[in-house]
Coordinates of C-alpha atoms in Angstrom, one line a residue:
M263 CA -87.2 101.7 86.1
F264 CA -85.7 100.1 89.2
G265 CA -87.2 100.5 92.7
T266 CA -85.4 99.5 95.9
S267 CA -85.6 95.8 95.0
G268 CA -85.7 95.5 91.2
I269 CA -88.2 96.1 88.4
R270 CA -91.8 95.5 89.4
G271 CA -95.3 96.2 88.3
P272 CA -98.7 95.0 87.0
V273 CA -98.4 92.3 84.3
G274 CA -99.7 93.6 80.9
E275 CA -99.2 97.2 81.9
E276 CA -95.7 97.9 83.3
M277 CA -94.4 94.4 83.3
T278 CA -94.6 92.8 79.8
A279 CA -92.8 90.2 77.8
A280 CA -91.4 93.0 75.7
L281 CA -89.8 94.6 78.7
A282 CA -88.4 91.2 79.8
L283 CA -87.0 90.7 76.4
S284 CA -85.3 94.1 76.5
V285 CA -83.8 93.5 80.0
G286 CA -82.5 90.1 78.8
R287 CA -80.9 91.8 75.8
A288 CA -79.5 94.6 77.9
V289 CA -77.9 92.1 80.4
A290 CA -76.1 90.2 77.7
S291 CA -75.1 93.4 75.8
E292 CA -73.5 94.7 79.0
G293 CA -71.1 91.8 78.9
Y294 CA -72.8 89.3 81.3
D295 CA -72.0 86.3 79.1
R296 CA -73.1 83.5 81.5
V297 CA -76.4 84.1 83.3
V298 CA -78.4 82.0 85.8
V299 CA -82.1 82.5 85.4
G300 CA -84.9 81.5 87.8
R301 CA -88.4 82.5 88.6
D302 CA -91.1 82.3 91.3
A303 CA -94.4 80.5 91.0
R304 CA -96.5 83.4 89.5
E305 CA -98.8 82.5 86.6
S306 CA -97.1 85.1 84.3
G307 CA -93.6 83.8 85.1
A308 CA -93.3 81.3 82.3
V309 CA -94.0 83.8 79.5
L310 CA -91.8 86.5 81.0
T311 CA -88.9 84.1 81.7
D312 CA -89.1 82.7 78.1
A313 CA -88.9 86.3 76.8
L314 CA -86.0 87.2 79.1
I315 CA -84.0 84.1 78.2
A316 CA -84.6 84.9 74.5
G317 CA -83.2 88.3 75.0
V318 CA -80.0 87.1 76.7
R319 CA -79.4 84.4 74.1
E320 CA -80.2 86.8 71.2
C321 CA -77.2 89.0 72.3
G322 CA -74.8 86.1 72.8
G323 CA -75.3 85.2 76.4
D324 CA -75.4 81.6 77.7
V325 CA -78.3 80.8 80.1
L326 CA -78.3 78.3 83.0
E327 CA -82.0 77.9 83.7
A328 CA -82.8 77.0 87.3
G329 CA -86.6 76.8 87.0
I330 CA -89.0 77.7 89.8
V331 CA -86.7 78.4 92.8
P332 CA -86.3 81.0 95.6
T333 CA -84.4 84.2 94.8
P334 CA -81.5 83.2 97.3
T335 CA -81.1 79.9 95.4
V336 CA -80.3 81.8 92.2
A337 CA -77.9 84.1 94.1
R338 CA -76.0 81.1 95.5
A339 CA -76.0 79.4 92.1
V340 CA -74.4 82.5 90.5
Q341 CA -71.5 82.2 92.9
R342 CA -71.2 78.5 92.7
T343 CA -71.2 78.2 88.9
G344 CA -69.0 81.2 88.3
A345 CA -71.7 82.9 86.3
D346 CA -71.5 86.6 85.5
A347 CA -75.0 87.5 86.7
G348 CA -78.3 86.1 87.9
V349 CA -81.8 87.1 87.0
V350 CA -85.0 86.2 88.9
V351 CA -88.4 86.8 87.4
T352 CA -90.4 87.6 90.6
A353 CA -92.5 90.3 92.2
S354 CA -91.4 89.1 95.6
H355 CA -94.2 90.0 98.1
N356 CA -96.4 91.9 95.6
P357 CA -99.9 90.6 94.7
A358 CA -100.4 87.8 92.1
S359 CA -101.3 90.4 89.4
D360 CA -97.7 91.8 89.5
N361 CA -94.4 90.4 88.3
G362 CA -90.9 91.8 88.1
I363 CA -87.2 91.2 87.6
K364 CA -84.4 91.0 90.1
L365 CA -80.8 91.2 88.9
R366 CA -77.9 89.6 90.8
A367 CA -74.2 90.3 90.3
A368 CA -71.5 87.7 90.1
S369 CA -71.1 88.0 93.9
G370 CA -74.7 87.2 94.5
T371 CA -75.6 90.7 95.7
A372 CA -78.1 92.9 93.9
F373 CA -76.9 95.0 90.9
D374 CA -75.5 98.2 92.3
L375 CA -76.6 101.7 91.1
E376 CA -74.1 101.9 88.2
Q377 CA -75.1 98.4 87.0
R378 CA -78.8 99.3 87.2
K379 CA -78.2 102.5 85.3
A380 CA -76.4 100.7 82.5
I381 CA -79.3 98.3 82.1
A382 CA -81.9 101.0 82.2
T383 CA -80.0 103.2 79.7
R384 CA -79.9 100.3 77.1
V385 CA -83.6 99.6 77.6
E386 CA -84.6 103.3 77.2
T387 CA -82.4 103.8 74.2
D388 CA -83.1 100.4 72.6
E389 CA -79.4 99.8 72.1
Y390 CA -78.3 96.1 72.1
D391 CA -75.6 93.9 70.8
L392 CA -77.8 91.7 68.7
R393 CA -75.9 88.8 67.2
P394 CA -76.3 87.1 63.8
W395 CA -78.0 83.7 63.4
D396 CA -74.8 81.8 64.4
G397 CA -73.9 83.9 67.4
H398 CA -76.8 83.2 69.7
G399 CA -76.1 81.9 73.2
S400 CA -76.9 78.5 74.6
L401 CA -79.5 77.3 77.0
E402 CA -78.8 74.7 79.7
S403 CA -80.8 73.4 82.6
L404 CA -79.2 74.0 85.9
E405 CA -79.7 70.8 87.9
G406 CA -79.5 70.5 91.6
A407 CA -79.5 74.2 92.5
L408 CA -82.2 73.8 95.1
E409 CA -80.6 70.7 96.7
R410 CA -77.3 72.5 97.0
H411 CA -79.0 75.5 98.7
A412 CA -80.7 73.1 101.1
T413 CA -77.4 71.4 101.9
A414 CA -75.6 74.7 102.5
V415 CA -78.4 75.9 104.9
A416 CA -78.4 72.7 106.8
E417 CA -74.7 72.8 107.3
S418 CA -74.8 76.3 108.6
V419 CA -76.8 75.5 111.8
S420 CA -76.6 73.0 114.6
I421 CA -79.8 72.1 116.5
D422 CA -79.2 69.8 119.4
D423 CA -82.8 69.7 120.6
P424 CA -85.0 70.2 117.5
P425 CA -88.3 72.0 118.3
S426 CA -91.7 71.8 116.7
V427 CA -92.1 74.4 114.0
V428 CA -95.0 75.6 111.8
V429 CA -93.9 76.9 108.4
D430 CA -96.3 79.0 106.3
I431 CA -94.8 78.8 102.8
G432 CA -97.5 81.1 101.4
N433 CA -97.9 79.1 98.2
G434 CA -94.5 80.4 97.1
T435 CA -91.1 78.9 96.6
G436 CA -90.0 78.6 100.3
G437 CA -90.8 74.9 100.7
I438 CA -87.1 74.3 101.1
T439 CA -87.4 75.6 104.7
A440 CA -89.8 72.9 105.7
R441 CA -87.6 70.3 104.1
V442 CA -84.4 71.4 105.7
L443 CA -86.0 71.7 109.2
A444 CA -87.5 68.2 108.9
D445 CA -84.1 66.8 107.9
L446 CA -82.6 68.5 111.0
G447 CA -85.0 66.6 113.2
C448 CA -87.7 69.2 113.7
D449 CA -91.4 68.3 113.9
V450 CA -92.6 70.4 111.0
V451 CA -96.2 71.4 110.0
T452 CA -96.7 73.3 106.8
L453 CA -99.4 75.8 105.8
N454 CA -100.1 76.9 102.2
G455 CA -97.5 74.4 101.1
Q456 CA -98.8 73.9 97.6
R457 CA -96.9 76.1 95.1
D458 CA -99.5 78.4 93.5
G459 CA -98.7 81.7 91.9
R460 CA -102.3 83.0 92.6
F461 CA -101.5 82.9 96.3
P462 CA -104.9 81.5 97.4
G463 CA -103.9 80.8 101.0
R464 CA -102.9 84.4 101.9
P465 CA -101.4 87.5 100.3
S466 CA -97.7 87.0 99.4
E467 CA -96.5 89.5 101.8
P468 CA -96.2 88.0 105.4
T469 CA -97.3 90.6 107.9
R470 CA -99.0 90.6 111.3
E471 CA -102.4 91.1 109.5
T472 CA -101.9 88.3 106.9
L473 CA -100.6 85.5 109.2
G474 CA -103.8 84.9 111.2
D475 CA -103.8 81.2 110.3
L476 CA -100.2 80.7 111.2
S477 CA -100.7 82.4 114.6
S478 CA -103.8 80.3 115.3
V479 CA -102.1 77.0 114.5
V480 CA -99.0 77.8 116.6
A481 CA -101.1 79.0 119.5
T482 CA -103.2 75.9 119.6
T483 CA -100.5 73.3 119.2
A484 CA -97.2 72.5 120.9
A485 CA -95.2 74.4 118.3
S486 CA -92.2 76.4 119.6
L487 CA -92.6 79.0 116.8
G488 CA -94.0 79.8 113.4
I489 CA -92.1 80.8 110.3
A490 CA -93.5 82.6 107.2
H491 CA -92.0 83.5 103.8
D492 CA -93.0 85.8 100.9
G493 CA -93.4 84.6 97.3
D494 CA -89.7 84.3 96.4
A495 CA -88.6 83.3 99.9
D496 CA -85.9 86.0 100.4
R497 CA -87.9 87.3 103.3
M498 CA -88.7 85.6 106.6
V499 CA -90.8 86.7 109.6
A500 CA -92.0 84.8 112.7
V501 CA -94.5 84.3 115.4
D502 CA -93.6 83.1 118.9
E503 CA -94.9 80.0 120.7
T504 CA -98.1 81.9 121.7
G505 CA -98.9 82.9 118.1
T506 CA -97.8 86.5 118.7
F507 CA -96.2 88.2 115.7
V508 CA -92.5 89.1 116.4
P509 CA -91.9 92.8 115.5
K510 CA -89.4 92.9 112.6
D511 CA -87.2 95.4 114.4
V512 CA -87.0 93.1 117.4
L513 CA -86.2 90.1 115.1
L514 CA -83.4 92.2 113.6
A515 CA -82.1 93.0 117.1
L516 CA -82.1 89.3 118.0
F517 CA -80.3 88.2 114.9
A518 CA -77.8 91.1 115.2
R519 CA -77.1 90.5 118.8
E520 CA -76.4 86.8 118.2
A521 CA -74.1 87.5 115.2
A522 CA -72.1 90.4 116.5
T523 CA -69.4 90.6 119.2
A524 CA -67.3 93.5 120.5
G525 CA -65.9 95.6 117.6
D526 CA -68.2 94.1 115.0
T527 CA -70.6 96.1 112.9
V528 CA -74.2 95.4 111.7
A529 CA -75.7 97.1 108.6
V530 CA -79.2 98.4 108.8
P531 CA -81.2 100.9 106.7
V532 CA -82.2 104.4 107.9
G533 CA -85.5 104.2 109.7
T534 CA -84.4 101.2 111.8
S535 CA -85.4 101.3 115.4
R536 CA -82.8 102.4 117.9
A537 CA -83.7 99.3 119.8
V538 CA -81.2 97.6 117.5
D539 CA -78.5 100.1 118.4
D540 CA -79.2 99.6 122.1
A541 CA -79.2 95.8 121.9
L542 CA -75.8 95.9 120.2
S543 CA -74.3 98.5 122.5
R544 CA -74.5 96.0 125.3
T545 CA -72.2 93.6 123.4
G546 CA -69.7 96.3 122.2
A547 CA -70.9 96.1 118.6
S548 CA -72.2 99.0 116.6
V549 CA -74.6 99.9 113.7
T550 CA -73.9 101.4 110.3
R551 CA -76.9 102.8 108.4
T552 CA -77.6 102.5 104.7
R553 CA -80.1 103.6 102.1
V554 CA -83.4 101.6 102.2
G555 CA -83.5 98.4 100.2
D556 CA -81.9 95.0 100.8
G557 CA -79.5 95.7 98.0
A558 CA -78.0 98.7 99.8
V559 CA -77.8 96.7 103.0
A560 CA -76.1 93.8 101.2
E561 CA -73.5 96.2 99.7
R562 CA -72.6 97.4 103.2
A563 CA -72.8 93.9 104.7
V564 CA -70.0 92.6 102.6
Q565 CA -67.6 95.3 103.7
P566 CA -64.8 94.4 106.3
G567 CA -66.0 94.2 109.9
V568 CA -69.7 93.9 109.1
V569 CA -71.0 90.5 110.3
F570 CA -74.7 90.8 109.6
G571 CA -77.1 93.0 107.7
G572 CA -80.8 93.3 108.2
E573 CA -83.8 95.2 107.0
P574 CA -87.0 95.3 109.0
S575 CA -88.9 94.2 105.8
G576 CA -87.8 90.7 106.7
A577 CA -84.5 90.5 104.7
W578 CA -81.6 89.0 106.7
I579 CA -78.1 88.7 105.5
W580 CA -75.2 86.7 106.9
P581 CA -72.4 87.8 104.5
A582 CA -70.0 85.0 105.5
E583 CA -72.5 82.6 104.1
T584 CA -74.2 84.4 101.3
P585 CA -74.5 88.2 100.4
C586 CA -78.2 87.8 99.5
P587 CA -81.2 87.9 101.8
D588 CA -81.9 84.2 102.4
G589 CA -85.3 83.4 104.0
P590 CA -84.6 79.6 104.5
L591 CA -81.3 80.4 106.1
A592 CA -82.9 83.0 108.4
A593 CA -85.6 80.5 109.4
C594 CA -83.1 77.8 110.4
K595 CA -80.9 80.4 112.2
L596 CA -84.0 81.4 114.2
V597 CA -84.9 77.8 115.0
E598 CA -81.3 77.2 116.1
L599 CA -81.5 80.3 118.4
V600 CA -84.9 79.2 119.9
A601 CA -83.6 75.6 120.5
A602 CA -80.5 77.0 122.3
R603 CA -82.0 79.9 124.2
G604 CA -85.8 79.9 123.8
P605 CA -88.6 80.3 124.3
L606 CA -89.0 82.9 121.6
S607 CA -91.4 85.1 123.6
S608 CA -88.7 85.4 126.4
L609 CA -86.1 86.4 123.8
V610 CA -88.5 89.0 122.4
D611 CA -89.2 90.4 125.9
G612 CA -85.4 90.8 126.4
V613 CA -85.2 93.4 123.7
E614 CA -86.2 96.9 124.9
T615 CA -88.4 98.7 122.4
Y616 CA -89.7 102.2 122.0
P617 CA -92.8 103.8 120.6
I618 CA -92.7 104.2 116.9
R619 CA -95.2 106.0 114.6
R620 CA -95.6 105.5 110.9
T621 CA -97.7 107.7 108.5
S622 CA -98.0 107.8 104.7
V623 CA -99.2 111.0 102.9
R624 CA -100.1 111.1 99.2
V625 CA -98.0 113.6 97.4
D626 CA -98.2 114.0 93.6
E627 CA -95.0 116.2 93.3
K628 CA -93.0 114.2 95.8
R629 CA -89.6 115.2 94.4
A630 CA -90.2 118.9 94.6
V631 CA -91.8 118.5 98.1
M632 CA -88.8 116.5 99.4
D633 CA -86.4 119.1 98.1
R634 CA -88.3 121.7 100.1
V635 CA -88.4 119.4 103.2
R636 CA -84.6 119.1 103.0
E637 CA -84.2 122.9 103.0
D638 CA -86.6 123.4 105.9
A639 CA -85.2 120.6 108.0
R640 CA -81.6 122.0 107.7
D641 CA -82.9 125.4 108.9
R642 CA -84.8 123.9 111.8
Y643 CA -82.6 121.0 113.1
D644 CA -78.9 120.5 113.9
D645 CA -78.7 116.8 113.1
V646 CA -80.0 116.2 109.6
D647 CA -78.8 113.2 107.4
L648 CA -79.7 113.1 103.7
L649 CA -78.5 109.6 103.0
D650 CA -81.9 108.4 102.0
G651 CA -84.7 110.9 102.4
V652 CA -84.5 113.3 105.4
Y653 CA -83.4 111.8 108.7
V654 CA -83.6 114.1 111.7
G655 CA -81.9 113.1 115.0
V656 CA -82.8 114.6 118.3
D657 CA -81.6 113.7 121.8
D658 CA -84.6 111.5 122.6
G659 CA -85.6 110.2 119.2
W660 CA -85.6 110.7 115.5
L661 CA -87.9 111.2 112.5
L662 CA -87.5 110.2 108.8
L663 CA -89.3 111.5 105.8
R664 CA -88.8 109.5 102.6
A665 CA -90.4 109.4 99.2
S666 CA -91.6 106.0 98.0
G667 CA -89.7 104.7 95.0
T668 CA -92.9 103.3 93.4
E669 CA -95.9 105.2 94.7
P670 CA -96.9 108.9 94.9
I671 CA -96.5 109.0 98.6
I672 CA -94.1 110.2 101.2
R673 CA -93.6 108.0 104.3
L674 CA -93.0 109.5 107.7
T675 CA -91.5 107.5 110.6
A676 CA -90.9 108.8 114.1
E677 CA -89.5 107.0 117.2
A678 CA -88.9 108.3 120.8
R679 CA -88.3 107.0 124.3
D680 CA -92.0 107.6 125.3
E681 CA -95.3 107.7 123.5
F682 CA -95.9 111.4 124.0
R683 CA -92.5 112.4 122.5
A684 CA -93.1 110.0 119.6
E685 CA -96.4 111.8 118.9
Q686 CA -94.7 115.2 119.1
L687 CA -92.0 114.1 116.6
E688 CA -94.7 112.7 114.3
A689 CA -96.5 116.0 114.4
D690 CA -93.2 117.9 113.7
G691 CA -92.7 115.7 110.7
I692 CA -96.2 116.2 109.4
G693 CA -95.7 120.0 109.9
L694 CA -92.6 119.9 107.8
L695 CA -94.4 118.0 105.1
E696 CA -97.5 120.1 105.0
S697 CA -95.4 123.3 104.9
A698 CA -93.4 121.9 102.0
I699 CA -96.6 120.9 100.1
T700 CA -98.1 124.4 100.6
T701 CA -94.9 126.1 99.4
V702 CA -94.6 123.9 96.3
S703 CA -98.3 124.3 95.5
G704 CA -97.8 128.1 95.7
L705 CA -94.9 128.0 93.3
R706 CA -96.9 126.3 90.6
P707 CA -98.2 128.6 87.8

């Protein structure tokens, strides 16, 4: 039911008002009595939110409705109001035809594994604490959540020489970024600033391929950098002053190096480039690896000694400020960094990177195949980590095989110090996978 970042799927098929109602009922039935609810700008969001709120109230929960706001706004509001949980109706970076639900704990972090299991069990068994006519919960509008988020972000940075910035909001909820940067004195140009859940300007996911307009505008103006968000503004990616997309592992290394000092730890998921480890080693800081997903990174980021958490998807967490990935905060932190140490292209050039190869293979029986890959990897390699998928470490690189949580595919990532070795490791990984597929196919009746 839950992927790495919540419930998500096509509207009218996997994501329905009936499911939203059930999740709302389950949340209240699990004892989350006071719940902040928000949504992104998707066309289907109004119906799904109404259903979810009805489910919470039907089981006695009180709802604080935040309206159309970024996911990090809801996470912050949960903490500020002392609510028991937060729910965001969003499919994040997925296409407009999808929608979904993200659940936030009282701390602002994503629901952990046990919390998700409890919700899923209630939905699957249809067991809820339905209240009589006089036991329904209340509904109250949560005023000022976005403004408080903006104030908190502005107070977290100091920009002495504000640069010119282009912000591609992507028709989502990230307009707060442009507002805060303008208030901080930056010369701000916005792209795709009109909130529209059909995402007419570009796909909701900000990638090198989808940010052509942002790159062009930055390259042909005096802008110092460009910023882009996904639909619910928990992610942030960037282009430098030449319009060149900043690799996400490099952006992670820049943020981590700025946040950490000697003895500190940075949380990253398995599959993160060793460029991050190397960048931190020069400062005396270290890396701790987690399962994939910003929720797993956030869980680790709030532990003692961890000063930053990042996932190369574009999710960045400063736990001292908020335990949720916060795209507007990340945008302002990057602008602060460029204003103090820029230009961004020079900062990027200062991070040593290594060849990395990524491949996806369609596998219908991915669970059985991954079980076989684990066995074969243990037989063949000395350094095998099964934290999330199969991670194999070698002296001059690593490879990771991991099944997708939502699609019938297995993803392979390989990184090494030179291109030839990266290709070798990729070939080794493909060989492991093909052997496992052959074995599992042969075992079928």
